[in-house]
Amino acid sequence: MRIKYVIKKIIPYIYIYRLQTIWKKIALCIWNDEQYIKRRYKKIVGRNINFQNPTTFSEKLQVMKLHNRNPLLTKCTDKLQVREYVISRGLSEILVPIISVLDNSSEIDLSILPNEFFLKCNHASGTNLYVKDKTTMKEKQIKKTFKIYMSRNHYVMEREWNYKNIVPKIIVEKPIKDSKGNLPFDYKFMCFNGIPKIVMVCTGIINESGSKGNPECNFYDIDFNLLDLRINNNNIKNRTITKPKNFDKMVEISRKLSSEFTFCRVDLFSVDNQVFFGELTFIHGSGLLHFEPREYDYLFGQWLGTRQGDVQ
């Protein structure tokens, strides 16, 4: 793990991203989805997966990768198409304003964009770029970065089927910040069969350069009681997180948006008492999860259960 940390410090993220993509494409030619998932689960989680009788949350997410082929998953994974789903649930007011949608990286033109904006791909994870001041950015480098982002089919990374058939686009969004000019916390509601059970509060999603950061996250129950729980990322240190005044509204929004799915993580922001939508995620952490304590992996698995057609 120390070696990986040093590599990430030395090599720019975009080059790591490119190398990962090349290796995963090679792996796609060697192992089918079940073989690959079995190998990755053993390597990352450290245990053999039980496909026939999954009991933990992380195991069940792997099985869902193989068998859940609900077309709505693809639409709602697509960060552009999901907006239609949000509108269909009567929640158009929580959508972040879009400045433009681009078909490829060559269309990025800083001269016609506002000074501050977000760039992100609709078809992948970890491709956000926060431009706080465009005069400090090099358009050529941004185009190069997003050309690499657009070339990846995110399905090949961990065999998450819901990413496979998304048509890549680049979304330019208006940044959402509070009255003090700060980017908000990310509230990730983990919903099981349409019922919000856990809220994951994260900070540090974006680093100082505006790209993918190293987030710290705390976990709370649905009454916003802090849990002694860590999953993959470190907990937030030396900072007290207060319950948002509009927390109950956020819970209700999560309930509405997750009602169609066995498991759904609903990402929301609270900015000066207004709720904004982030995204929907169906395979949290690609299911390659280290629970501390491990008992929560079994508890989440119990909450997940199965629905006909999701896990077979």
mmCIF file of C-alpha atoms in Angstrom, residues 5-225:
data_model
loop_
_atom_site.group_PDB
_atom_site.id
_atom_site.type_symbol
_atom_site.label_atom_id
_atom_site.label_comp_id
_atom_site.label_asym_id
_atom_site.label_seq_id
_atom_site.Cartn_x
_atom_site.Cartn_y
_atom_site.Cartn_z
ATOM 1 C CA TYR A 5 0.798 5.867 -2.208
ATOM 2 C CA VAL A 6 4.258 6.944 -3.377
ATOM 3 C CA ILE A 7 3.377 6.219 -7.017
ATOM 4 C CA LYS A 8 0.235 8.365 -6.755
ATOM 5 C CA LYS A 9 2.307 11.193 -5.318
ATOM 6 C CA ILE A 10 4.912 11.033 -8.088
ATOM 7 C CA ILE A 11 2.864 10.210 -11.193
ATOM 8 C CA PRO A 12 0.052 12.585 -12.268
ATOM 9 C CA TYR A 13 -3.413 11.064 -11.910
ATOM 10 C CA ILE A 14 -4.155 11.245 -15.630
ATOM 11 C CA TYR A 15 -1.201 8.977 -16.498
ATOM 12 C CA ILE A 16 -2.230 6.462 -13.849
ATOM 13 C CA TYR A 17 -5.729 6.630 -15.334
ATOM 14 C CA ARG A 18 -4.358 5.852 -18.815
ATOM 15 C CA LEU A 19 -2.246 2.923 -17.597
ATOM 16 C CA GLN A 20 -5.189 1.487 -15.675
ATOM 17 C CA THR A 21 -7.336 1.656 -18.799
ATOM 18 C CA ILE A 22 -4.760 -0.170 -20.920
ATOM 19 C CA TRP A 23 -4.337 -2.950 -18.366
ATOM 20 C CA LYS A 24 -8.092 -3.389 -17.892
ATOM 21 C CA LYS A 25 -8.593 -3.715 -21.652
ATOM 22 C CA ILE A 26 -6.015 -6.492 -21.679
ATOM 23 C CA ALA A 27 -7.767 -8.174 -18.744
ATOM 24 C CA LEU A 28 -11.063 -7.999 -20.658
ATOM 25 C CA CYS A 29 -9.522 -10.252 -23.312
ATOM 26 C CA ILE A 30 -8.210 -12.749 -20.748
ATOM 27 C CA TRP A 31 -11.026 -13.237 -18.231
ATOM 28 C CA ASN A 32 -14.801 -13.195 -18.559
ATOM 29 C CA ASP A 33 -16.801 -11.132 -16.060
ATOM 30 C CA GLU A 34 -17.246 -13.890 -13.468
ATOM 31 C CA GLN A 35 -13.596 -14.926 -13.590
ATOM 32 C CA TYR A 36 -12.394 -11.343 -13.357
ATOM 33 C CA ILE A 37 -14.746 -10.421 -10.488
ATOM 34 C CA LYS A 38 -13.683 -13.533 -8.578
ATOM 35 C CA ARG A 39 -10.000 -12.648 -8.953
ATOM 36 C CA ARG A 40 -10.453 -8.957 -8.089
ATOM 37 C CA TYR A 41 -12.561 -9.714 -5.036
ATOM 38 C CA LYS A 42 -9.956 -12.117 -3.705
ATOM 39 C CA LYS A 43 -7.116 -9.661 -4.366
ATOM 40 C CA ILE A 44 -8.777 -6.514 -2.962
ATOM 41 C CA VAL A 45 -11.088 -7.831 -0.237
ATOM 42 C CA GLY A 46 -8.876 -10.764 0.717
ATOM 43 C CA ARG A 47 -11.566 -13.441 0.737
ATOM 44 C CA ASN A 48 -13.068 -15.899 -1.731
ATOM 45 C CA ILE A 49 -16.466 -14.833 -3.003
ATOM 46 C CA ASN A 50 -19.497 -17.072 -2.594
ATOM 47 C CA PHE A 51 -21.516 -16.567 -5.784
ATOM 48 C CA GLN A 52 -24.045 -19.305 -4.915
ATOM 49 C CA ASN A 53 -24.947 -18.079 -1.416
ATOM 50 C CA PRO A 54 -23.805 -14.468 -0.965
ATOM 51 C CA THR A 55 -24.356 -13.120 2.546
ATOM 52 C CA THR A 56 -22.362 -9.891 2.809
ATOM 53 C CA PHE A 57 -23.109 -6.574 1.149
ATOM 54 C CA SER A 58 -19.874 -6.656 -0.819
ATOM 55 C CA GLU A 59 -20.591 -10.199 -2.105
ATOM 56 C CA LYS A 60 -24.131 -9.329 -3.161
ATOM 57 C CA LEU A 61 -22.929 -6.284 -5.081
ATOM 58 C CA GLN A 62 -20.585 -8.547 -7.063
ATOM 59 C CA VAL A 63 -23.460 -10.899 -7.906
ATOM 60 C CA MET A 64 -25.550 -7.927 -9.006
ATOM 61 C CA LYS A 65 -22.766 -6.965 -11.437
ATOM 62 C CA LEU A 66 -23.252 -10.320 -13.146
ATOM 63 C CA HIS A 67 -27.037 -10.594 -13.169
ATOM 64 C CA ASN A 68 -28.821 -7.260 -12.803
ATOM 65 C CA ARG A 69 -29.625 -6.066 -16.327
ATOM 66 C CA ASN A 70 -32.354 -3.527 -15.603
ATOM 67 C CA PRO A 71 -32.109 -0.904 -18.417
ATOM 68 C CA LEU A 72 -33.018 1.795 -15.897
ATOM 69 C CA LEU A 73 -29.603 1.243 -14.288
ATOM 70 C CA THR A 74 -27.846 2.437 -17.440
ATOM 71 C CA LYS A 75 -30.055 5.517 -17.747
ATOM 72 C CA CYS A 76 -29.576 6.478 -14.113
ATOM 73 C CA THR A 77 -25.827 5.820 -14.134
ATOM 74 C CA ASP A 78 -25.507 8.224 -17.068
ATOM 75 C CA LYS A 79 -24.927 11.598 -15.370
ATOM 76 C CA LEU A 80 -26.815 13.324 -18.176
ATOM 77 C CA GLN A 81 -29.742 10.943 -18.728
ATOM 78 C CA VAL A 82 -30.377 10.594 -14.990
ATOM 79 C CA ARG A 83 -31.673 14.165 -15.018
ATOM 80 C CA GLU A 84 -34.753 12.901 -16.889
ATOM 81 C CA TYR A 85 -35.324 10.346 -14.139
ATOM 82 C CA VAL A 86 -35.006 13.023 -11.436
ATOM 83 C CA ILE A 87 -37.540 15.186 -13.281
ATOM 84 C CA SER A 88 -39.902 12.200 -13.602
ATOM 85 C CA ARG A 89 -39.858 11.894 -9.801
ATOM 86 C CA GLY A 90 -41.030 15.506 -9.491
ATOM 87 C CA LEU A 91 -37.653 16.825 -8.340
ATOM 88 C CA SER A 92 -36.503 19.127 -11.143
ATOM 89 C CA GLU A 93 -35.694 21.866 -8.635
ATOM 90 C CA ILE A 94 -32.737 19.912 -7.205
ATOM 91 C CA LEU A 95 -30.849 19.647 -10.510
ATOM 92 C CA VAL A 96 -27.588 21.580 -10.820
ATOM 93 C CA PRO A 97 -27.760 24.053 -13.750
ATOM 94 C CA ILE A 98 -25.934 22.884 -16.883
ATOM 95 C CA ILE A 99 -23.931 25.387 -18.925
ATOM 96 C CA SER A 100 -23.368 23.122 -21.944
ATOM 97 C CA VAL A 101 -22.983 19.515 -23.097
ATOM 98 C CA LEU A 102 -20.080 18.585 -25.389
ATOM 99 C CA ASP A 103 -19.650 15.562 -27.659
ATOM 100 C CA ASN A 104 -15.853 15.476 -27.449
ATOM 101 C CA SER A 105 -12.889 17.182 -25.822
ATOM 102 C CA SER A 106 -12.047 19.289 -28.875
ATOM 103 C CA GLU A 107 -15.217 21.318 -28.210
ATOM 104 C CA ILE A 108 -13.846 22.642 -24.908
ATOM 105 C CA ASP A 109 -13.390 26.388 -25.418
ATOM 106 C CA LEU A 110 -12.417 28.383 -22.342
ATOM 107 C CA SER A 111 -13.045 31.667 -24.131
ATOM 108 C CA ILE A 112 -16.822 31.124 -24.172
ATOM 109 C CA LEU A 113 -17.109 29.581 -20.696
ATOM 110 C CA PRO A 114 -17.550 31.509 -17.450
ATOM 111 C CA ASN A 115 -14.531 32.004 -15.225
ATOM 112 C CA GLU A 116 -15.639 29.268 -12.819
ATOM 113 C CA PHE A 117 -17.266 25.936 -13.719
ATOM 114 C CA PHE A 118 -17.239 22.139 -13.330
ATOM 115 C CA LEU A 119 -16.336 19.705 -16.095
ATOM 116 C CA LYS A 120 -17.254 16.015 -15.853
ATOM 117 C CA CYS A 121 -17.910 13.009 -18.039
ATOM 118 C CA ASN A 122 -21.357 11.439 -17.955
ATOM 119 C CA HIS A 123 -20.136 7.876 -18.512
ATOM 120 C CA ALA A 124 -17.445 7.308 -15.886
ATOM 121 C CA SER A 125 -16.339 7.864 -12.311
ATOM 122 C CA GLY A 126 -13.566 10.116 -11.032
ATOM 123 C CA THR A 127 -13.490 12.455 -14.045
ATOM 124 C CA ASN A 128 -14.555 15.718 -12.407
ATOM 125 C CA LEU A 129 -12.556 18.909 -12.835
ATOM 126 C CA TYR A 130 -13.365 22.032 -10.846
ATOM 127 C CA VAL A 131 -12.117 25.143 -12.616
ATOM 128 C CA LYS A 132 -12.108 27.935 -10.036
ATOM 129 C CA ASP A 133 -10.313 30.448 -12.232
ATOM 130 C CA LYS A 134 -9.982 29.631 -15.918
ATOM 131 C CA THR A 135 -7.148 32.152 -16.359
ATOM 132 C CA THR A 136 -4.912 29.778 -14.371
ATOM 133 C CA MET A 137 -5.753 26.777 -16.573
ATOM 134 C CA LYS A 138 -4.278 25.586 -19.862
ATOM 135 C CA GLU A 139 -6.971 24.712 -22.390
ATOM 136 C CA LYS A 140 -4.654 22.331 -24.238
ATOM 137 C CA GLN A 141 -4.041 20.292 -21.063
ATOM 138 C CA ILE A 142 -7.752 20.160 -20.216
ATOM 139 C CA LYS A 143 -8.537 18.899 -23.725
ATOM 140 C CA LYS A 144 -5.815 16.261 -23.460
ATOM 141 C CA THR A 145 -7.097 15.086 -20.084
ATOM 142 C CA PHE A 146 -10.707 14.804 -21.204
ATOM 143 C CA LYS A 147 -9.725 13.085 -24.443
ATOM 144 C CA ILE A 148 -8.249 10.340 -22.252
ATOM 145 C CA TYR A 149 -11.328 10.315 -20.009
ATOM 146 C CA MET A 150 -13.657 10.003 -23.003
ATOM 147 C CA SER A 151 -11.730 7.039 -24.427
ATOM 148 C CA ARG A 152 -12.520 4.781 -21.463
ATOM 149 C CA ASN A 153 -15.547 2.518 -21.278
ATOM 150 C CA HIS A 154 -15.891 2.414 -17.513
ATOM 151 C CA TYR A 155 -17.434 -1.066 -17.676
ATOM 152 C CA VAL A 156 -14.003 -2.589 -18.346
ATOM 153 C CA MET A 157 -12.622 -1.311 -15.022
ATOM 154 C CA GLU A 158 -14.597 -3.525 -12.615
ATOM 155 C CA ARG A 159 -17.192 -5.086 -14.971
ATOM 156 C CA GLU A 160 -20.084 -2.902 -13.834
ATOM 157 C CA TRP A 161 -22.600 -3.578 -16.601
ATOM 158 C CA ASN A 162 -24.580 -0.376 -16.021
ATOM 159 C CA TYR A 163 -21.687 1.676 -17.484
ATOM 160 C CA LYS A 164 -21.260 -0.446 -20.609
ATOM 161 C CA ASN A 165 -23.680 1.209 -23.052
ATOM 162 C CA ILE A 166 -23.486 4.880 -22.046
ATOM 163 C CA VAL A 167 -22.669 7.265 -24.907
ATOM 164 C CA PRO A 168 -19.816 9.494 -23.635
ATOM 165 C CA LYS A 169 -20.448 13.216 -23.234
ATOM 166 C CA ILE A 170 -18.764 16.068 -21.361
ATOM 167 C CA ILE A 171 -21.001 18.097 -19.056
ATOM 168 C CA VAL A 172 -20.182 21.682 -18.097
ATOM 169 C CA GLU A 173 -21.969 22.606 -14.881
ATOM 170 C CA LYS A 174 -22.387 25.680 -12.764
ATOM 171 C CA PRO A 175 -20.514 25.221 -9.445
ATOM 172 C CA ILE A 176 -22.627 25.079 -6.301
ATOM 173 C CA LYS A 177 -21.112 26.816 -3.276
ATOM 174 C CA ASP A 178 -22.427 28.171 -0.004
ATOM 175 C CA SER A 179 -22.687 31.844 0.954
ATOM 176 C CA LYS A 180 -19.069 31.746 2.161
ATOM 177 C CA GLY A 181 -17.828 30.485 -1.198
ATOM 178 C CA ASN A 182 -17.091 26.936 0.010
ATOM 179 C CA LEU A 183 -17.813 23.717 -1.845
ATOM 180 C CA PRO A 184 -20.404 21.701 0.106
ATOM 181 C CA PHE A 185 -20.161 18.378 1.900
ATOM 182 C CA ASP A 186 -21.268 15.370 -0.129
ATOM 183 C CA TYR A 187 -24.172 13.521 1.541
ATOM 184 C CA LYS A 188 -24.389 9.974 0.183
ATOM 185 C CA PHE A 189 -27.586 8.214 1.257
ATOM 186 C CA MET A 190 -27.304 4.434 1.128
ATOM 187 C CA CYS A 191 -30.770 3.109 0.350
ATOM 188 C CA PHE A 192 -31.886 -0.515 0.517
ATOM 189 C CA ASN A 193 -35.055 -1.471 -1.385
ATOM 190 C CA GLY A 194 -36.068 2.184 -1.392
ATOM 191 C CA ILE A 195 -35.398 2.790 2.300
ATOM 192 C CA PRO A 196 -32.568 5.174 3.322
ATOM 193 C CA LYS A 197 -30.584 3.473 6.098
ATOM 194 C CA ILE A 198 -27.162 5.107 6.210
ATOM 195 C CA VAL A 199 -25.802 8.521 5.253
ATOM 196 C CA MET A 200 -22.151 8.833 4.326
ATOM 197 C CA VAL A 201 -20.831 12.395 4.692
ATOM 198 C CA CYS A 202 -17.679 13.127 2.697
ATOM 199 C CA THR A 203 -15.250 16.004 2.353
ATOM 200 C CA GLY A 204 -12.160 16.355 0.169
ATOM 201 C CA ILE A 205 -13.821 14.914 -2.944
ATOM 202 C CA ILE A 206 -11.982 17.559 -4.980
ATOM 203 C CA ASN A 207 -8.297 18.325 -4.348
ATOM 204 C CA GLU A 208 -6.525 21.682 -4.543
ATOM 205 C CA SER A 209 -5.913 21.314 -8.284
ATOM 206 C CA GLY A 210 -9.633 20.766 -8.881
ATOM 207 C CA SER A 211 -9.425 17.077 -9.813
ATOM 208 C CA LYS A 212 -10.118 13.847 -7.931
ATOM 209 C CA GLY A 213 -9.159 14.121 -4.265
ATOM 210 C CA ASN A 214 -8.666 11.708 -1.373
ATOM 211 C CA PRO A 215 -11.958 12.016 0.517
ATOM 212 C CA GLU A 216 -12.574 11.459 4.206
ATOM 213 C CA CYS A 217 -15.993 10.133 5.182
ATOM 214 C CA ASN A 218 -18.100 9.648 8.298
ATOM 215 C CA PHE A 219 -21.097 7.333 8.572
ATOM 216 C CA TYR A 220 -24.366 8.145 10.342
ATOM 217 C CA ASP A 221 -27.631 6.317 10.867
ATOM 218 C CA ILE A 222 -30.791 7.848 9.478
ATOM 219 C CA ASP A 223 -31.276 9.827 12.703
ATOM 220 C CA PHE A 224 -27.816 11.318 12.131
ATOM 221 C CA ASN A 225 -26.135 9.484 14.971
#
